Short mmCIF file of C-alpha atoms and ligand atoms in Angstrom, two decimals:
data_model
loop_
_atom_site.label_atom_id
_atom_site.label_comp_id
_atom_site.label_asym_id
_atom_site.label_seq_id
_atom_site.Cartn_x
_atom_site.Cartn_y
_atom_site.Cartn_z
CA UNK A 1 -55.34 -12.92 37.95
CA UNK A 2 -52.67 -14.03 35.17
CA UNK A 3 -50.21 -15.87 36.29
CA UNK A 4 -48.43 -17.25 33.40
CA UNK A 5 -44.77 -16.18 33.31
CA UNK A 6 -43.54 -14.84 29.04
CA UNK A 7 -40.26 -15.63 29.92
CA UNK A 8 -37.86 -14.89 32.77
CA UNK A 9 -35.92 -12.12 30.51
CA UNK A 10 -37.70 -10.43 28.42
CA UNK A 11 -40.27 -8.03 30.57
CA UNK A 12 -40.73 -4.70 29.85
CA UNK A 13 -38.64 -3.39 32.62
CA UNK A 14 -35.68 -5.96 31.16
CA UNK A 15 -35.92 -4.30 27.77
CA UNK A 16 -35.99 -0.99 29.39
CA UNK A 17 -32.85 -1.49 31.10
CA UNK A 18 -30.98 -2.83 27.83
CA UNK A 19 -32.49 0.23 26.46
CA UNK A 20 -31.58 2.76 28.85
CA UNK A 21 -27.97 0.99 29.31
CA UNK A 22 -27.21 1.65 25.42
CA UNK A 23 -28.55 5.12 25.65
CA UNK A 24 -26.29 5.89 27.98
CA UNK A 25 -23.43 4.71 26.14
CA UNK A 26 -24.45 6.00 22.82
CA UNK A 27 -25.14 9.22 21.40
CA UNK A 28 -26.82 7.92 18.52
CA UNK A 29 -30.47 7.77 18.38
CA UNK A 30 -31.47 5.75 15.37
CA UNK A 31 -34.78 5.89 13.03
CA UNK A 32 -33.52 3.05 10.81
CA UNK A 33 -32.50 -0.72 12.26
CA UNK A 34 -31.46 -3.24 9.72
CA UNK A 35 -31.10 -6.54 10.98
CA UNK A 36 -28.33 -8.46 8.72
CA UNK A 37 -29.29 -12.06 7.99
CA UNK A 38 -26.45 -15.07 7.54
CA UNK A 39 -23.52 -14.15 5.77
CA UNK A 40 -24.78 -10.50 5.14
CA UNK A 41 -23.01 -8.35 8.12
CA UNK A 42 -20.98 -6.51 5.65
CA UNK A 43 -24.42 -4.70 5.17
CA UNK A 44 -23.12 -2.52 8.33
CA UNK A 45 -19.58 -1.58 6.53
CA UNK A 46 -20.20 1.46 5.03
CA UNK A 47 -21.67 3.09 7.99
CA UNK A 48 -20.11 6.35 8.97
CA UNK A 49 -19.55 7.42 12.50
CA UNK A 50 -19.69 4.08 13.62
CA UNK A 51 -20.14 2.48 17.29
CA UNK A 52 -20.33 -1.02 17.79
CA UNK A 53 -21.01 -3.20 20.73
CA UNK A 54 -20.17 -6.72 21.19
CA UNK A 55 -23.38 -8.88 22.03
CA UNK A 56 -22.12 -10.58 25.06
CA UNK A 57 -21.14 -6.65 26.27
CA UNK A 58 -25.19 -5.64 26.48
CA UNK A 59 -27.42 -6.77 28.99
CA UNK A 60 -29.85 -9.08 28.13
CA UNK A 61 -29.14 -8.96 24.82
CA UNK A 62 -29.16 -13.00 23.44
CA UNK A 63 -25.40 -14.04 21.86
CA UNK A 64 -25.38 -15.38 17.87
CA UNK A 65 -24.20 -18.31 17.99
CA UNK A 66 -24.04 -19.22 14.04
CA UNK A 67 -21.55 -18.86 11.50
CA UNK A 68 -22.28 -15.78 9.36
CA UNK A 69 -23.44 -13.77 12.47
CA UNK A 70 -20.85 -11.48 13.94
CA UNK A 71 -22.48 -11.12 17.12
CA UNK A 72 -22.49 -6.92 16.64
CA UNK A 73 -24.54 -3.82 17.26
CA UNK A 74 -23.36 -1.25 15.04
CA UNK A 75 -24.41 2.32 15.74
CA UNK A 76 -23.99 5.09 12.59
CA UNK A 77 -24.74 6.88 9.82
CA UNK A 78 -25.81 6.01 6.26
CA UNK A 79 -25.65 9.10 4.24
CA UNK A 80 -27.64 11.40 6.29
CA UNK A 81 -29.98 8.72 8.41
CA UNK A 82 -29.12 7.44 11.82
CA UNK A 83 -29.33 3.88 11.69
CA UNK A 84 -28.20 0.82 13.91
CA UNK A 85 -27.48 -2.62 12.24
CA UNK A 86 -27.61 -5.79 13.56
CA UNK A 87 -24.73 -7.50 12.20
CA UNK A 88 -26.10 -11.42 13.00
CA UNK A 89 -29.51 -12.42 14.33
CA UNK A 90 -30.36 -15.37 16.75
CA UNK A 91 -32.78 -18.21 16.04
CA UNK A 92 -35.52 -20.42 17.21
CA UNK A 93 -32.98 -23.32 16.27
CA UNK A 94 -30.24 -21.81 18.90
CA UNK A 95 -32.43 -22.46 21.89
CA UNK A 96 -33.42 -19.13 22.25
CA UNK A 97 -37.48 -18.61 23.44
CA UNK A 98 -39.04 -16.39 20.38
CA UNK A 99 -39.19 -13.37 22.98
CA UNK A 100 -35.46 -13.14 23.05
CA UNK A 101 -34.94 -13.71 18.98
CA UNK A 102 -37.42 -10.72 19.28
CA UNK A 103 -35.91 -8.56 22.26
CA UNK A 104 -33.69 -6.56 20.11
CA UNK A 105 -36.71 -5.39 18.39
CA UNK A 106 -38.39 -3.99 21.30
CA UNK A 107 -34.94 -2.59 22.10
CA UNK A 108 -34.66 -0.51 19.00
CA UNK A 109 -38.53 0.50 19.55
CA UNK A 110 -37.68 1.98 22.95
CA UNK A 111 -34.81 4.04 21.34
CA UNK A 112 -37.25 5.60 19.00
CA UNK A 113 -36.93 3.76 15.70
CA UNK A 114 -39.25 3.90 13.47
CA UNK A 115 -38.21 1.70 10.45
CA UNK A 116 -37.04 -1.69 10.82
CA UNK A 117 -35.42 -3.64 7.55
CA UNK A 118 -34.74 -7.18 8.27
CA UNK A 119 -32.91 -9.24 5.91
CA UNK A 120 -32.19 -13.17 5.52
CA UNK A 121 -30.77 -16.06 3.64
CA UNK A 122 -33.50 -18.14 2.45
CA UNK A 123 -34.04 -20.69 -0.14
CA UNK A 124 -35.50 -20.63 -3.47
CA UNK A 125 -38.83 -22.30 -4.08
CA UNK A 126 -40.44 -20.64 -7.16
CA UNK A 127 -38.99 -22.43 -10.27
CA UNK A 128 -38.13 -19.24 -11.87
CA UNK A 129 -35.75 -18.07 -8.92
CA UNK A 130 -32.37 -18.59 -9.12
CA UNK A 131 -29.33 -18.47 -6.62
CA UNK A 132 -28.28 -14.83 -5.59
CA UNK A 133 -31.97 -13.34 -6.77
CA UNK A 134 -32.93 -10.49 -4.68
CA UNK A 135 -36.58 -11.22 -2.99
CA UNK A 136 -38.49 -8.08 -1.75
CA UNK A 137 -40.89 -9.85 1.02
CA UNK A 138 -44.72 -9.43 -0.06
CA UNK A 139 -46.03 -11.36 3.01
CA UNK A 140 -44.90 -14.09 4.93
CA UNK A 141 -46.02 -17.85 6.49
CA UNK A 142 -45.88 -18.09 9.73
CA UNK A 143 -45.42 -21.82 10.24
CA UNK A 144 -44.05 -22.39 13.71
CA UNK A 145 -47.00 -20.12 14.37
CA UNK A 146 -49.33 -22.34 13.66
CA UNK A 147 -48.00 -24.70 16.58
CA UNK A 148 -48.01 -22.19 19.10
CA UNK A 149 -44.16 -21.35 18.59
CA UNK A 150 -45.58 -17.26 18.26
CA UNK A 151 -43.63 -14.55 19.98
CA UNK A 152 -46.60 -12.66 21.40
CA UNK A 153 -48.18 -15.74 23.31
CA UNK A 154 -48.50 -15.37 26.56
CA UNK A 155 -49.74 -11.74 28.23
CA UNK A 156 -49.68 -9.35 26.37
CA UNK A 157 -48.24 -6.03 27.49
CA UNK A 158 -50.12 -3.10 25.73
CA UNK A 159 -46.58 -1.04 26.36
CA UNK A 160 -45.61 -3.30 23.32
CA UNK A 161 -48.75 -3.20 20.96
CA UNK A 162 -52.01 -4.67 21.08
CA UNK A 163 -52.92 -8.05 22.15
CA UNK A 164 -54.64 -8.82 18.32
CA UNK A 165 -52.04 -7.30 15.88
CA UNK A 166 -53.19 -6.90 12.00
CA UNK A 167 -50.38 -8.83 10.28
CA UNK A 168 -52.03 -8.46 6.50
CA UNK A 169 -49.77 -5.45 6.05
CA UNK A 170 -46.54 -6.76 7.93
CA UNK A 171 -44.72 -5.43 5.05
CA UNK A 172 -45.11 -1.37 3.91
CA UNK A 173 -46.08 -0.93 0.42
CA UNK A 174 -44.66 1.96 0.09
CA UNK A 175 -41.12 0.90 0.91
CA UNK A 176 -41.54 -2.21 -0.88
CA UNK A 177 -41.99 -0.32 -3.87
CA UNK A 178 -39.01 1.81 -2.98
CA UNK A 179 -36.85 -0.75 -2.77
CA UNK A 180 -37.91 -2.19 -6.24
CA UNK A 181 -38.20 1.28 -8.12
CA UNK A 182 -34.36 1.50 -6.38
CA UNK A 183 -33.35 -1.84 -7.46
CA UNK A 184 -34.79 -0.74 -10.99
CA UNK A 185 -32.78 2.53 -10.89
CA UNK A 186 -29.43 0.24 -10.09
CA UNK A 187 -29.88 -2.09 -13.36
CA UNK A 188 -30.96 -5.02 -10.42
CA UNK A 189 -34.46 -5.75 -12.37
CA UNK A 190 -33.78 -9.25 -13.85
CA UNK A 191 -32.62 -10.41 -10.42
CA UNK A 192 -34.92 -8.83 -8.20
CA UNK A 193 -38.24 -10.28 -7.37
CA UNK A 194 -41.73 -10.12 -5.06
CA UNK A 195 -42.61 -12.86 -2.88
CA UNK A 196 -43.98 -15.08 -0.32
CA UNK A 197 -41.66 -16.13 2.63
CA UNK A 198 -41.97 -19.38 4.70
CA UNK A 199 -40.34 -19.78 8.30
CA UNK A 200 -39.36 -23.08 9.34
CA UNK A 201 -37.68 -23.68 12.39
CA UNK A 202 -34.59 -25.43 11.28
CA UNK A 203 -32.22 -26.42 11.59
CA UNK A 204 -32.56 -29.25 8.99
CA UNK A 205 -33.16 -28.14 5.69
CA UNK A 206 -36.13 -29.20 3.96
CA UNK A 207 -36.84 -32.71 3.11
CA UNK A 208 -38.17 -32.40 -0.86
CA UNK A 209 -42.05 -33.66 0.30
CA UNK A 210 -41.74 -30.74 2.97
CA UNK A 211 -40.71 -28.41 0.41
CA UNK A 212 -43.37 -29.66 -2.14
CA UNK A 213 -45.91 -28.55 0.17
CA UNK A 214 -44.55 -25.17 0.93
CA UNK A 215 -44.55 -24.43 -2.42
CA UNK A 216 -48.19 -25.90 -2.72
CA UNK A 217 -48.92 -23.32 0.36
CA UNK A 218 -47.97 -20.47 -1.60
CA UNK A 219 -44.28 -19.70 -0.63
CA UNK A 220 -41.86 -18.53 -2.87
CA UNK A 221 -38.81 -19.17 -0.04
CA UNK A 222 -38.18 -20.65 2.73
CA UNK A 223 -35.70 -19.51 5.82
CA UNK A 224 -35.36 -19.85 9.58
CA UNK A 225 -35.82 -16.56 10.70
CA UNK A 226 -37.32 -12.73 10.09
CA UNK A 227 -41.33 -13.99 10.44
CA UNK A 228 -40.83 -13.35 14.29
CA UNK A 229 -38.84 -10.50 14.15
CA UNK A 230 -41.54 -8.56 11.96
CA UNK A 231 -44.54 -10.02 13.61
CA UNK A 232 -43.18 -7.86 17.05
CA UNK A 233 -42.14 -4.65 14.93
CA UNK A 234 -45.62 -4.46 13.54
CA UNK A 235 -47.18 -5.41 16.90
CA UNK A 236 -44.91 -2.08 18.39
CA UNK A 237 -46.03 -0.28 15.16
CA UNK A 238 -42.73 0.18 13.33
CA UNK A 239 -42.78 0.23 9.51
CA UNK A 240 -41.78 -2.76 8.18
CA UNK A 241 -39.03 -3.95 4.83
CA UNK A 242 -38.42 -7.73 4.35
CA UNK A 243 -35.24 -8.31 1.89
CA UNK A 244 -34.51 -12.14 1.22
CA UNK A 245 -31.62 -13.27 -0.59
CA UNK A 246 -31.90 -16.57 -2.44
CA UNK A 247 -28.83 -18.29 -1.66
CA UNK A 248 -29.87 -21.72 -2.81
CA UNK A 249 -32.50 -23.37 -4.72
CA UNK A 250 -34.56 -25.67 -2.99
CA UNK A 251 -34.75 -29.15 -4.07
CA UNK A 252 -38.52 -29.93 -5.41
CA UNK A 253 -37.83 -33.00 -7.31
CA UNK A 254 -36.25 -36.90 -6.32
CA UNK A 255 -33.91 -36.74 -9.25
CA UNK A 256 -32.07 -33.53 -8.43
CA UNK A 257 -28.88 -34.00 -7.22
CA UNK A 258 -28.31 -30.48 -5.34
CA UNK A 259 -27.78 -30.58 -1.52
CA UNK A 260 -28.31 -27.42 0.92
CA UNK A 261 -25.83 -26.58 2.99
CA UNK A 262 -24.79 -24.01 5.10
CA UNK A 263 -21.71 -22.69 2.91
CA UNK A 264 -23.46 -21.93 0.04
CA UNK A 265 -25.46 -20.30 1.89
CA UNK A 266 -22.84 -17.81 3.37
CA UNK A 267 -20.80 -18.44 -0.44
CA UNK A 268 -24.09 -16.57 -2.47
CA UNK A 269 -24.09 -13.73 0.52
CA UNK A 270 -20.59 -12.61 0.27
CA UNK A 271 -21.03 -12.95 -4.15
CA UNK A 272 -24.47 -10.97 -3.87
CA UNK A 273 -22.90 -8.77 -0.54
CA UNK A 274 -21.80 -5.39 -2.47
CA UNK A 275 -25.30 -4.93 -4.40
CA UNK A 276 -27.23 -5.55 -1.36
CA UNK A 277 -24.97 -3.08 0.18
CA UNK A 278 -25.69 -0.42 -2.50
CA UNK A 279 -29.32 -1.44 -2.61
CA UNK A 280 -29.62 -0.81 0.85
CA UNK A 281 -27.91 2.56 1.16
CA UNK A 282 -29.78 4.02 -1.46
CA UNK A 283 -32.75 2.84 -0.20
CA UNK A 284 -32.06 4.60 2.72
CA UNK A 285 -30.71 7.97 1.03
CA UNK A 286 -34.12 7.83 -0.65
CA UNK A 287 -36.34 7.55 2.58
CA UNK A 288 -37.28 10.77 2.71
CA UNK A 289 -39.30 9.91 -0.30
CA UNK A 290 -41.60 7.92 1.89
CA UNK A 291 -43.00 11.00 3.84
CA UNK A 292 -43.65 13.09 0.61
CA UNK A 293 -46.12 12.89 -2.22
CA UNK A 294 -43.21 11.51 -4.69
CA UNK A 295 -44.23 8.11 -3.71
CA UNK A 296 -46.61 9.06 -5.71
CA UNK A 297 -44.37 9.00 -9.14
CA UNK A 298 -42.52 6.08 -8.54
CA UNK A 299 -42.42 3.33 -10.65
CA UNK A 300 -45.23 0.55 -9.72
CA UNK A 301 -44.24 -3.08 -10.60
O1 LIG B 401 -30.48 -15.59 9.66
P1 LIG B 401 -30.87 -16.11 8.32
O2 LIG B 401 -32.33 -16.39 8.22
O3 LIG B 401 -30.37 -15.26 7.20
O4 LIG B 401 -30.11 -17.52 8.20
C1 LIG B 401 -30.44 -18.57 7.32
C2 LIG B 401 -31.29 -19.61 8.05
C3 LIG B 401 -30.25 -20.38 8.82
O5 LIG B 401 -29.90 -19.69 9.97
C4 LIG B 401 -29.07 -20.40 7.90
C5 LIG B 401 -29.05 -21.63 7.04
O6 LIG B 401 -27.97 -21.60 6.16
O7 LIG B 401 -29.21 -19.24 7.05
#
């Protein structure tokens, strides 16, 4: 018999009873969570109908603890779709064990979402990006994965997926090339890219040999968040769309005299804020496209 202990919080039954707690406070049953990275909670602004709950208010639920994330669960309505944002994440960084930076995603599974869109802050790598390009997220790195820092260690529950998740299509095609034929449609092309994302765990930034080698690895950016929160979605088979903004550029060479820092960071989110909105909400008024054959005539990139 197993007796290894996840984590004290985060059992099925706990994430059943956050569940059932907010579906009995709520009539809202969302298809569509959007998790807003740092500096990026006015994502959930133009939400109609709205609901919000205060993180320390829900059981279980972990508490932001960052600048840059409200701390919010926002029930409501973009055009048509039922959706509930997360306006601020937590992080590795904070303290918090990987199962509770994940919890809200098994959360929003149990309500009966389907789609999860998880944005972030992250910096650029790829020579050609520059500050406040729009990254559509190809694939990701899982670094603190590879030493053992992986939200589904430990028993697996098959309530939540499958104890040997696929991850080589984290990130659905077909709404990654919704989101660029909709960043096309919005004039967005010379600022919106495809890439590679890296997960660190922060909370320093990168030194510039660390970042040399990222690059090397194949990563196009690199942020403190998002890789676990997508890893559980697919593992609970929800459809995945990864939406980095490059807030910085990452320092590859010894004579550059650029420094990251966390107010840039949160600076390029509020200057980039209003087309990520826009992005985002017609992304969403298009969904139905998904489930159709117009897919079909979109334009490939
Ligand atoms: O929550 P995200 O990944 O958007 O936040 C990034 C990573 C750090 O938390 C912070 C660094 O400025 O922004």
């Amino acid at each position: 018999m197993h007796t290894k202990e996840k984590c004290c919080c985060c059992s099925f039954e706990n994430v059943k009873e956050t569940t059932d707690w907010l579906l009995s406070r709520t009539r809202h049953r969302p298809k569509i969570a959007v998790v807003c990275g740092s500096g990026l909670g006015i994502l959930a602004d133009g939400v109609t109908n709205k609901q919000t709950f205060s993180y320390e208010d829900i059981p279980n639920f972990p508490v932001s603890t960052v600048p840059g994330h409200e701390g919010r669960l926002v029930f409501g309505y973009v055009k048509d779709k039922a959706c509930v944002f997360m306006q601020g994440r937590v992080h590795l960084y904070e303290g918090y064990t990987l199962c509770k930076v994940t919890y809200p995603v098994r959360i929003f599974k149990l309500m009966g979402v389907e789609t999860i869109i998880v944005t972030n802050a992250s910096g650029g790598l790829c020579e050609d990006y520059k500050v406040g390009d729009i990254m559509i997220i190809k694939d990701h790195i899982n670094l603190p994965g590879f030493a053992g820092q992986h939200p589904l260690c430990g028993p697996n529950d098959e309530r939540f997926g499958i104890r040997f998740p696929c991850m080589s299509d984290a990130y659905s095609k077909d709404l990654r090339k919704l989101a660029l034929s909709v960043g096309s449609d919005l004039g967005y092309s010379n600022f919106i890219r495809e890439g590679v994302y890296c997960m660190v765990s922060g909370p320093n930034f990168e030194t510039i040999a660390e970042a040399r080698m990222l690059h090397i690895l194949g990563s196009d950016s690199v942020g403190m968040s998002t890789v676990p929160e997508v890893t559980v979605a697919k593992h609970a088979g929800l459809r995945v769309l990864g939406i980095s903004l490059i807030t910085n550029k990452v320092s590859l060479d010894y004579s550059r005299e650029e420094k990251a820092n966390h107010e840039e960071v949160l600076e390029t989110g509020q200057m980039r804020a209003e087309m990520l909105q826009k992005l985002l909400q017609t992304l969403i008024s298009r969904y139905d496209q998904l489930d159709s054959n117009q897919m079909e005539s979109l334009n490939s990139h």
